[in-house]
Short mmCIF file of C-alpha atoms in Angstrom, two decimals:
data_model
loop_
_atom_site.label_atom_id
_atom_site.label_comp_id
_atom_site.label_asym_id
_atom_site.label_seq_id
_atom_site.Cartn_x
_atom_site.Cartn_y
_atom_site.Cartn_z
CA MET A 38 48.06 73.52 103.08
CA LYS A 39 51.04 75.76 102.57
CA ASP A 40 53.25 75.31 99.49
CA ASN A 41 56.83 74.18 99.90
CA CYS A 42 56.38 72.73 103.41
CA TYR A 43 57.69 69.18 103.82
CA ILE A 44 58.34 66.36 106.29
CA LEU A 45 61.63 64.47 106.42
CA GLY A 46 61.27 60.80 107.38
CA ALA A 47 58.31 58.37 107.03
CA GLY A 48 58.66 56.60 110.35
CA VAL A 49 55.72 56.52 112.73
CA THR A 50 56.20 60.15 113.74
CA GLY A 51 56.55 61.37 110.19
CA LEU A 52 53.48 59.44 109.03
CA ALA A 53 51.37 60.90 111.86
CA ALA A 54 52.64 64.36 110.93
CA GLY A 55 51.84 63.74 107.31
CA ILE A 56 48.28 62.75 108.19
CA ALA A 57 47.89 65.84 110.40
CA THR A 58 49.43 68.46 108.09
CA LYS A 59 48.90 66.92 104.62
CA TRP A 60 52.48 67.96 103.82
CA PRO A 61 54.55 65.72 101.45
CA ILE A 62 57.11 63.37 103.03
CA PHE A 63 60.58 62.58 101.82
CA GLU A 64 61.80 59.09 102.84
CA THR A 65 65.28 57.61 102.34
CA ALA A 66 64.18 53.98 102.21
CA ASP A 67 61.92 52.15 99.78
CA ARG A 68 59.01 52.01 102.24
CA ALA A 69 57.63 53.64 105.35
CA GLY A 70 58.03 52.62 108.95
CA GLY A 71 61.67 53.29 109.85
CA ILE A 72 62.78 51.04 112.69
CA CYS A 73 59.19 49.89 113.12
CA ALA A 74 59.06 48.42 109.60
CA SER A 75 58.40 44.67 109.38
CA TYR A 76 59.85 42.09 107.07
CA TYR A 77 59.46 38.37 106.48
CA ILE A 78 61.83 35.41 105.95
CA ARG A 79 60.89 31.86 105.07
CA PRO A 80 62.48 29.11 107.25
CA GLY A 81 65.79 27.93 105.79
CA THR A 82 66.21 31.02 103.62
CA THR A 83 67.87 34.40 103.95
CA LYS A 84 65.83 36.58 101.57
CA ARG A 85 63.83 39.34 103.15
CA LEU A 86 60.25 39.74 101.96
CA ALA A 87 58.35 42.99 102.26
CA CYS A 88 55.03 41.24 102.95
CA PHE A 89 53.74 37.91 104.22
CA PRO A 90 53.87 35.36 101.38
CA PRO A 91 50.35 34.16 100.37
CA ASP A 92 50.80 30.90 102.35
CA GLU A 93 52.06 32.82 105.41
CA GLU A 94 54.91 30.32 105.85
CA ALA A 95 57.43 32.85 107.07
CA TYR A 96 58.77 34.45 110.28
CA ARG A 97 57.78 38.10 110.75
CA PHE A 98 60.50 40.33 112.19
CA GLU A 99 60.80 44.07 112.87
CA VAL A 100 63.82 46.16 111.79
CA GLY A 101 64.45 47.62 115.24
CA GLY A 102 63.29 44.63 117.32
CA GLY A 103 59.90 44.36 119.01
CA HIS A 104 57.92 47.58 119.15
CA TRP A 105 55.05 47.42 121.54
CA ILE A 106 52.71 50.39 121.93
CA PHE A 107 52.62 51.63 125.54
CA GLY A 108 51.35 54.81 127.10
CA ALA A 109 48.60 55.58 124.57
CA ASP A 110 45.94 57.97 125.81
CA SER A 111 42.31 57.59 124.66
CA ALA A 112 42.73 60.03 121.76
CA THR A 113 45.78 58.18 120.43
CA LYS A 114 44.02 54.84 120.82
CA THR A 115 41.13 56.18 118.78
CA VAL A 116 43.53 57.22 115.98
CA LEU A 117 45.43 53.90 116.02
CA ASN A 118 42.20 51.91 115.94
CA LYS A 119 41.17 53.89 112.86
CA PHE A 120 44.00 52.24 110.98
CA SER A 121 44.21 48.86 112.67
CA ARG A 122 42.40 46.90 115.37
CA MET A 123 44.46 46.90 118.60
CA LYS A 124 44.89 44.08 121.04
CA ALA A 125 45.75 44.88 124.68
CA TYR A 126 48.45 42.98 126.63
CA ARG A 127 49.61 42.81 130.26
CA ARG A 128 53.41 42.90 130.32
CA ALA A 129 55.28 39.70 131.15
CA SER A 130 58.93 40.63 131.65
CA SER A 131 61.81 39.41 133.75
CA ILE A 132 65.50 39.81 134.59
CA PHE A 133 67.37 36.68 133.62
CA PHE A 134 70.56 35.71 135.51
CA PRO A 135 72.44 33.24 133.25
CA ASP A 136 74.91 32.08 135.94
CA ARG A 137 72.01 30.85 138.08
CA LYS A 138 69.64 30.17 135.18
CA THR A 139 66.93 31.92 137.14
CA SER A 140 64.55 34.78 136.38
CA VAL A 141 63.21 37.53 138.59
CA PRO A 142 60.07 39.42 137.46
CA TYR A 143 60.57 43.00 136.40
CA PRO A 144 60.96 45.44 138.11
CA ILE A 145 63.54 43.70 140.27
CA GLN A 146 63.09 45.92 143.32
CA ASN A 147 59.44 44.81 143.59
CA ASN A 148 60.29 41.16 143.59
CA LEU A 149 62.92 40.69 146.27
CA ARG A 150 61.34 37.41 147.45
CA PHE A 151 63.39 35.66 144.79
CA PHE A 152 66.62 36.44 146.73
CA SER A 153 68.01 35.18 149.98
CA LYS A 154 66.98 36.72 153.32
CA LYS A 155 70.43 38.22 153.66
CA ILE A 156 70.19 40.03 150.33
CA ILE A 157 66.62 41.15 151.05
CA ALA A 158 67.71 42.67 154.38
CA LYS A 159 70.61 44.53 152.75
CA VAL A 160 68.46 45.89 149.94
CA LEU A 161 65.72 47.09 152.28
CA LYS A 162 68.33 48.85 154.35
CA GLU A 163 70.01 50.49 151.39
CA ILE A 164 67.20 51.38 148.97
CA SER A 165 65.89 54.91 149.28
CA GLY A 166 64.40 56.09 145.97
CA SER A 167 66.08 59.39 146.65
CA GLY A 168 67.93 59.81 143.39
CA ASN A 169 67.86 63.50 142.50
CA GLN A 170 69.39 66.25 140.43
CA LYS A 171 72.56 66.21 142.51
CA ASN A 172 73.49 62.94 140.86
CA ARG A 173 75.59 63.95 137.89
CA THR A 174 75.76 60.57 136.23
CA MET A 175 73.41 57.67 135.67
CA LYS A 176 75.69 55.43 137.78
CA GLU A 177 75.45 57.86 140.70
CA TRP A 178 71.68 58.00 140.35
CA LEU A 179 71.33 54.23 140.29
CA VAL A 180 73.24 53.65 143.52
CA SER A 181 71.53 56.54 145.36
CA ASN A 182 68.16 55.23 144.26
CA PHE A 183 68.57 51.46 144.62
CA GLY A 184 71.57 51.00 146.92
CA ALA A 185 74.84 49.14 146.41
CA THR A 186 73.49 45.61 146.56
CA LEU A 187 70.81 45.90 143.82
CA SER A 188 73.15 48.08 141.77
CA SER A 189 75.86 45.43 141.84
CA LEU A 190 73.45 42.55 141.20
CA PHE A 191 71.60 44.13 138.30
CA PHE A 192 71.59 47.85 137.63
CA TYR A 193 75.33 48.37 137.09
CA PRO A 194 76.01 45.40 134.83
CA PHE A 195 72.80 45.83 132.84
CA HIS A 196 73.25 49.56 132.25
CA ASP A 197 76.88 49.02 131.34
CA LEU A 198 75.66 46.81 128.47
CA TYR A 199 72.57 48.90 127.65
CA THR A 200 74.56 52.14 127.33
CA ALA A 201 77.61 50.56 125.78
CA GLY A 202 79.71 51.54 128.80
CA LEU A 203 78.55 55.19 128.98
CA TYR A 204 76.45 54.92 132.17
CA ASP A 205 79.17 56.27 134.43
CA ARG A 206 79.54 59.38 132.24
CA ILE A 207 76.06 60.30 130.94
CA ALA A 208 73.35 62.12 132.86
CA PRO A 209 70.53 60.22 134.62
CA GLN A 210 67.64 59.56 132.23
CA ASP A 211 64.24 57.88 132.12
CA SER A 212 63.78 57.48 135.88
CA PHE A 213 60.17 56.51 135.29
CA LYS A 214 61.38 53.17 133.92
CA SER A 215 62.38 51.97 137.42
CA PRO A 216 59.84 53.32 139.96
CA VAL A 217 60.57 53.11 143.72
CA ASP A 218 57.59 52.56 145.98
CA MET A 219 58.70 51.33 149.41
CA GLY A 220 55.27 49.83 150.12
CA LEU A 221 55.48 47.65 147.02
CA ILE A 222 59.17 46.86 147.61
CA LYS A 223 58.43 45.56 151.14
CA LYS A 224 55.37 43.64 149.87
CA GLY A 225 57.45 42.07 147.07
CA ALA A 226 59.89 40.78 149.66
CA ARG A 227 57.10 38.55 150.98
CA THR A 228 54.58 37.92 148.18
CA THR A 229 53.61 38.64 144.59
CA ASN A 230 53.29 42.14 143.17
CA ALA A 231 51.36 43.07 140.04
CA PRO A 232 53.40 44.50 137.12
CA ILE A 233 53.85 48.24 137.32
CA GLY A 234 55.73 50.90 135.34
CA TYR A 235 55.42 52.79 132.08
CA ASN A 236 54.93 49.69 129.92
CA ALA A 237 52.96 47.42 132.29
CA ASN A 238 50.18 47.47 129.68
CA PHE A 239 50.71 47.75 125.93
CA LEU A 240 48.96 47.42 122.65
CA TYR A 241 49.85 45.69 119.40
CA PRO A 242 47.95 45.74 116.09
CA CYS A 243 46.00 42.55 115.49
CA GLU A 244 47.18 42.40 111.87
CA GLY A 245 50.76 43.30 112.75
CA LEU A 246 52.68 46.58 113.02
CA ASP A 247 53.40 46.54 109.30
CA PHE A 248 49.64 46.60 108.56
CA LEU A 249 49.27 49.68 110.75
CA ILE A 250 52.22 51.34 108.97
CA ARG A 251 50.88 50.59 105.49
CA ARG A 252 47.41 51.96 106.39
CA MET A 253 48.93 55.18 107.76
CA ALA A 254 51.19 55.50 104.70
CA LYS A 255 48.18 55.36 102.36
CA GLU A 256 46.97 58.60 103.94
CA CYS A 257 50.25 60.36 103.10
CA ARG A 258 52.08 61.62 100.05
CA ILE A 259 55.48 59.95 100.27
CA SER A 260 58.46 60.21 97.94
CA TYR A 261 60.76 57.23 98.49
CA PHE A 262 64.50 56.87 97.84
CA LYS A 263 64.93 60.57 98.72
CA ASN A 264 68.10 60.64 100.74
CA VAL A 265 68.99 64.12 102.03
CA GLU A 266 72.63 65.01 101.43
CA GLY A 267 72.56 68.63 102.59
CA ILE A 268 70.35 71.55 103.52
CA ASP A 269 71.10 75.18 102.76
CA VAL A 270 69.32 76.91 105.60
CA GLU A 271 69.89 80.39 104.10
CA ALA A 272 68.57 79.58 100.66
CA ARG A 273 66.09 77.08 102.26
CA GLU A 274 66.92 74.41 99.80
CA ILE A 275 67.25 70.62 100.26
CA TYR A 276 69.85 68.62 98.24
CA PHE A 277 69.19 64.93 97.65
CA SER A 278 71.50 62.10 96.66
CA ASP A 279 69.69 61.73 93.33
CA LYS A 280 70.95 65.26 92.47
CA SER A 281 67.47 66.75 92.75
CA THR A 282 66.74 69.82 94.94
CA VAL A 283 63.66 71.40 96.43
CA LYS A 284 62.96 74.75 98.01
CA TYR A 285 61.16 74.82 101.31
CA LYS A 286 59.41 77.33 103.59
CA LYS A 287 59.13 75.02 106.59
CA LEU A 288 60.44 71.57 107.44
CA ILE A 289 59.28 69.08 110.00
CA SER A 290 62.12 66.73 110.56
CA THR A 291 62.12 63.31 112.25
CA LEU A 292 65.75 62.72 111.32
CA SER A 293 67.98 62.39 114.35
CA LEU A 294 69.08 65.72 115.82
CA ASP A 295 72.80 65.15 115.34
CA VAL A 296 72.23 64.22 111.66
CA MET A 297 70.19 67.39 111.03
CA ILE A 298 72.84 69.53 112.62
CA GLY A 299 75.36 67.95 110.24
CA LEU A 300 73.13 68.34 107.21
CA THR A 301 72.48 72.00 107.87
CA GLY A 302 75.98 73.00 108.88
CA LEU A 303 74.68 74.74 111.98
CA LYS A 304 77.16 74.76 114.84
CA PRO A 305 76.04 74.63 118.49
CA SER A 306 78.64 76.11 120.79
CA VAL A 307 78.76 73.08 123.07
CA LYS A 308 79.86 69.47 122.71
CA ALA A 309 77.25 67.21 121.07
CA ASP A 310 75.46 64.73 123.26
CA PRO A 311 76.16 61.02 122.66
CA HIS A 312 74.04 58.23 121.26
CA THR A 313 74.39 54.49 121.08
CA SER A 314 73.79 52.15 118.19
CA VAL A 315 72.16 48.71 118.39
CA LEU A 316 72.70 45.57 116.43
CA VAL A 317 69.32 43.73 116.32
CA MET A 318 69.57 39.98 115.72
CA ASN A 319 66.30 38.34 114.64
CA ILE A 320 65.98 34.60 115.11
CA GLY A 321 63.40 31.98 114.24
CA ALA A 322 64.16 28.62 115.86
CA VAL A 323 62.96 25.40 117.37
CA LYS A 324 61.88 26.17 120.93
CA GLY A 325 64.13 24.85 123.70
CA LYS A 326 62.77 23.33 126.91
CA ASN A 327 63.76 26.40 128.97
CA CYS A 328 62.40 28.93 126.50
CA PRO A 329 60.84 31.78 128.58
CA LYS A 330 57.17 32.65 128.50
CA ASP A 331 58.01 36.37 128.92
CA HIS A 332 57.55 39.04 126.28
CA TRP A 333 61.10 40.18 126.91
CA LEU A 334 64.02 39.66 129.30
CA TYR A 335 66.68 42.02 130.62
CA VAL A 336 70.02 40.26 130.89
CA PRO A 337 72.78 41.82 133.05
CA GLU A 338 75.61 39.49 132.06
CA THR A 339 76.19 37.63 128.76
CA SER A 340 79.30 36.19 127.20
CA SER A 341 78.11 37.52 123.79
CA GLY A 342 77.53 41.09 125.05
CA PHE A 343 73.78 41.51 124.41
CA HIS A 344 71.46 43.03 127.00
CA ARG A 345 67.95 42.10 125.98
CA VAL A 346 66.11 39.10 124.59
CA GLY A 347 62.63 39.70 123.22
CA LEU A 348 60.21 37.02 122.19
CA TYR A 349 57.95 38.14 119.33
CA SER A 350 55.90 34.97 119.29
CA ASN A 351 55.10 35.21 123.01
CA VAL A 352 53.29 38.43 122.18
CA ASP A 353 51.47 37.03 119.16
CA ALA A 354 51.69 33.75 117.30
CA SER A 355 51.34 35.58 113.97
CA PHE A 356 55.06 36.25 114.09
CA LEU A 357 55.56 32.55 113.36
CA PRO A 358 55.09 30.63 110.08
CA LYS A 359 51.46 29.47 109.84
CA THR A 360 52.38 25.79 110.28
CA PHE A 361 53.81 26.39 113.76
CA ARG A 362 51.32 28.84 115.27
CA LYS A 363 49.38 26.23 117.19
CA SER A 364 52.09 23.59 117.80
CA GLY A 365 54.20 25.69 120.17
CA THR A 366 57.37 24.17 118.75
CA ARG A 367 58.91 27.34 117.30
CA VAL A 368 59.86 30.74 118.67
CA GLY A 369 60.53 34.12 117.03
CA MET A 370 63.06 36.24 118.96
CA TYR A 371 65.06 39.47 118.82
CA ILE A 372 68.39 40.06 120.56
CA GLU A 373 69.77 43.55 121.20
CA ARG A 374 73.37 44.58 121.67
CA SER A 375 74.51 48.18 122.09
CA TYR A 376 77.59 49.89 120.66
CA LYS A 377 79.13 53.30 121.09
CA ALA A 378 78.49 55.67 118.14
CA GLY A 379 80.94 55.05 115.28
CA GLN A 380 81.81 51.49 116.40
CA ARG A 381 79.81 49.48 113.92
CA PRO A 382 81.26 45.95 113.75
CA SER A 383 82.62 44.50 110.55
CA LYS A 384 80.76 41.81 108.57
CA ARG A 385 83.07 39.16 109.97
CA ALA A 386 82.61 40.42 113.51
CA VAL A 387 78.84 40.28 113.08
CA GLU A 388 79.09 36.68 111.81
CA GLN A 389 81.18 35.69 114.82
CA TYR A 390 78.79 37.45 117.17
CA VAL A 391 75.75 35.68 115.64
CA ASN A 392 77.41 32.29 116.17
CA CYS A 393 78.25 33.16 119.79
CA VAL A 394 74.65 34.30 120.49
CA ILE A 395 73.19 31.14 119.04
CA LYS A 396 75.48 28.96 121.11
CA GLU A 397 74.71 30.96 124.23
CA LEU A 398 70.97 30.75 123.75
CA GLN A 399 71.29 27.02 123.05
CA SER A 400 73.38 26.55 126.20
CA TRP A 401 70.52 28.18 128.17
CA GLU A 402 68.18 25.80 126.30
CA PHE A 403 66.10 28.74 125.10
CA ILE A 404 66.38 27.45 121.51
CA ARG A 405 67.52 24.36 119.61
CA GLU A 406 68.02 24.31 115.84
CA VAL A 407 67.84 27.67 114.10
CA ASP A 408 65.47 28.14 111.14
CA VAL A 409 66.31 31.80 110.33
CA VAL A 410 68.83 34.37 111.56
CA ASP A 411 69.03 37.95 110.28
CA THR A 412 70.62 41.16 111.61
CA THR A 413 69.82 44.88 111.27
CA TRP A 414 71.84 47.87 112.39
CA VAL A 415 70.16 50.83 114.03
CA ASP A 416 72.72 53.62 113.92
CA VAL A 417 70.98 55.99 116.31
CA ALA A 418 69.09 53.73 118.73
CA TYR A 419 69.31 55.41 122.13
CA THR A 420 69.99 59.07 122.76
CA TRP A 421 71.75 60.36 125.89
CA SER A 422 72.98 63.64 127.41
CA TRP A 423 76.20 64.65 129.08
CA PRO A 424 75.69 65.99 132.64
CA GLN A 425 74.27 69.53 132.55
CA SER A 426 74.51 69.59 128.74
CA GLN A 427 72.73 72.34 126.80
CA TRP A 428 73.54 70.83 123.37
CA LYS A 429 70.02 69.58 122.67
CA THR A 430 68.35 72.86 123.70
CA GLU A 431 70.74 74.91 121.57
CA ALA A 432 70.55 72.54 118.57
CA LEU A 433 66.77 72.61 118.54
CA ARG A 434 66.79 76.41 118.88
CA LEU A 435 69.17 76.86 115.97
CA LEU A 436 67.00 74.67 113.74
CA ARG A 437 63.76 76.39 114.78
CA GLU A 438 65.30 79.75 113.88
CA LYS A 439 65.64 78.37 110.35
CA ASN A 440 62.03 77.07 110.25
CA ILE A 441 63.06 73.45 110.84
CA TYR A 442 61.04 71.72 113.56
CA GLN A 443 62.42 68.54 115.07
CA ILE A 444 59.90 65.98 116.40
CA GLY A 445 59.97 62.31 117.30
CA ARG A 446 62.17 60.01 119.31
CA TYR A 447 65.35 60.87 117.50
CA GLY A 448 64.42 64.27 116.11
CA ALA A 449 63.69 65.60 119.59
CA TRP A 450 66.52 63.48 121.12
CA LYS A 451 64.46 61.80 123.83
CA PHE A 452 63.24 58.34 124.75
CA GLN A 453 59.64 57.71 123.73
CA GLY A 454 57.51 54.93 122.35
CA ILE A 455 55.18 54.62 119.35
CA ALA A 456 52.22 56.17 121.12
CA GLU A 457 54.06 59.36 122.06
CA SER A 458 55.55 59.49 118.58
CA VAL A 459 52.08 59.36 117.09
CA GLN A 460 50.91 62.05 119.50
CA GLN A 461 53.82 64.34 118.50
CA GLY A 462 53.16 63.71 114.82
CA LEU A 463 49.48 64.59 115.15
CA ALA A 464 50.35 67.73 117.13
CA ALA A 465 52.44 68.86 114.11
CA ARG A 466 49.27 70.36 112.66
CA ALA A 467 50.11 73.36 114.83
CA PHE A 468 53.03 74.09 112.43
CA VAL A 469 50.66 74.63 109.48
CA ASP A 470 49.54 78.05 110.62
CA CYS A 471 52.44 79.13 112.77
#
């Protein structure tokens, strides 16, 4: 181990890096996990608990909504199983159309049989899967890939919500999420298709994600409540909010790329790429008669403005208070709504939004009476790029030149799940001798 080498951030990536390098970790919060951290709330109360109470009579939620582990290779599975037993799942996911109160299995293009013959004929004529680099924006890519009919039905309205209105200005991204296979598309117009895509299969820890996080954290040296206020890249010194400082030789940072550029004062020559924030609303409630059996739903149109409904308790009953795990009368859910950067709603606006969401879910008969409702704000939730932008490349280069190495979903400014984050963290051992 080299002296004065540190890791910023004790999320999943930072923990894996800490395990691989043995470098100390500085964490802003009072515990590890970042947006994957879990917390607990008893029915009828509002107090967050860090752990399950002894009687287990509480809902378990996650700070950033449901985090399911997809895309893990055999090596990553071995590492994860070292810390917590993993259970495998086959994805159950749909697109829900509130105006018709109907659901279509995800991905929509592989399940055209749920539409009229007229719509099927139009889609089969229009869809090409030929989206390419000539498409400057996500909106252009969507229509060239899926055609006007499917884009109007689902892809345009959903991505408008998902990107907080940026989809007609940002570059295409994450094409692997919506694969186009004409054989499967034609088959799905007649009969059932098996789930496909990057998250068709996923893992989740048998004891809960918080158990995995705690076990990983035990293998690391973490200093909590260490909020970084600034970094002098010439003197190689970190300044913390508690007025303490520390000299460094190398840093591995999992803090979001835009934040690190701000903390270091480095100045890329091009406009910074955008990100969107997400308000996560966690709900524990009496299950309604139309409550879905899916793990999550994509919703293209809502009066409240959210774009995704996840159902924790459909993945595992341990998200529910112990009394209700076998009765099937309760549901634990998370609701996601995106906002442009810098547009965090006021406390009053959040309260109004929460009430609207509850009424909307009740009108769909997903839920009845609410036991618990709680919200969390994820400031940098999804990262995007402007068409042909070089900001990320330049920002990462400027930091590397100062011996600061950005890794992770937000550090490297790319979409990835827990498995890839663990992989990147473990690969950080390469920085020990570089």
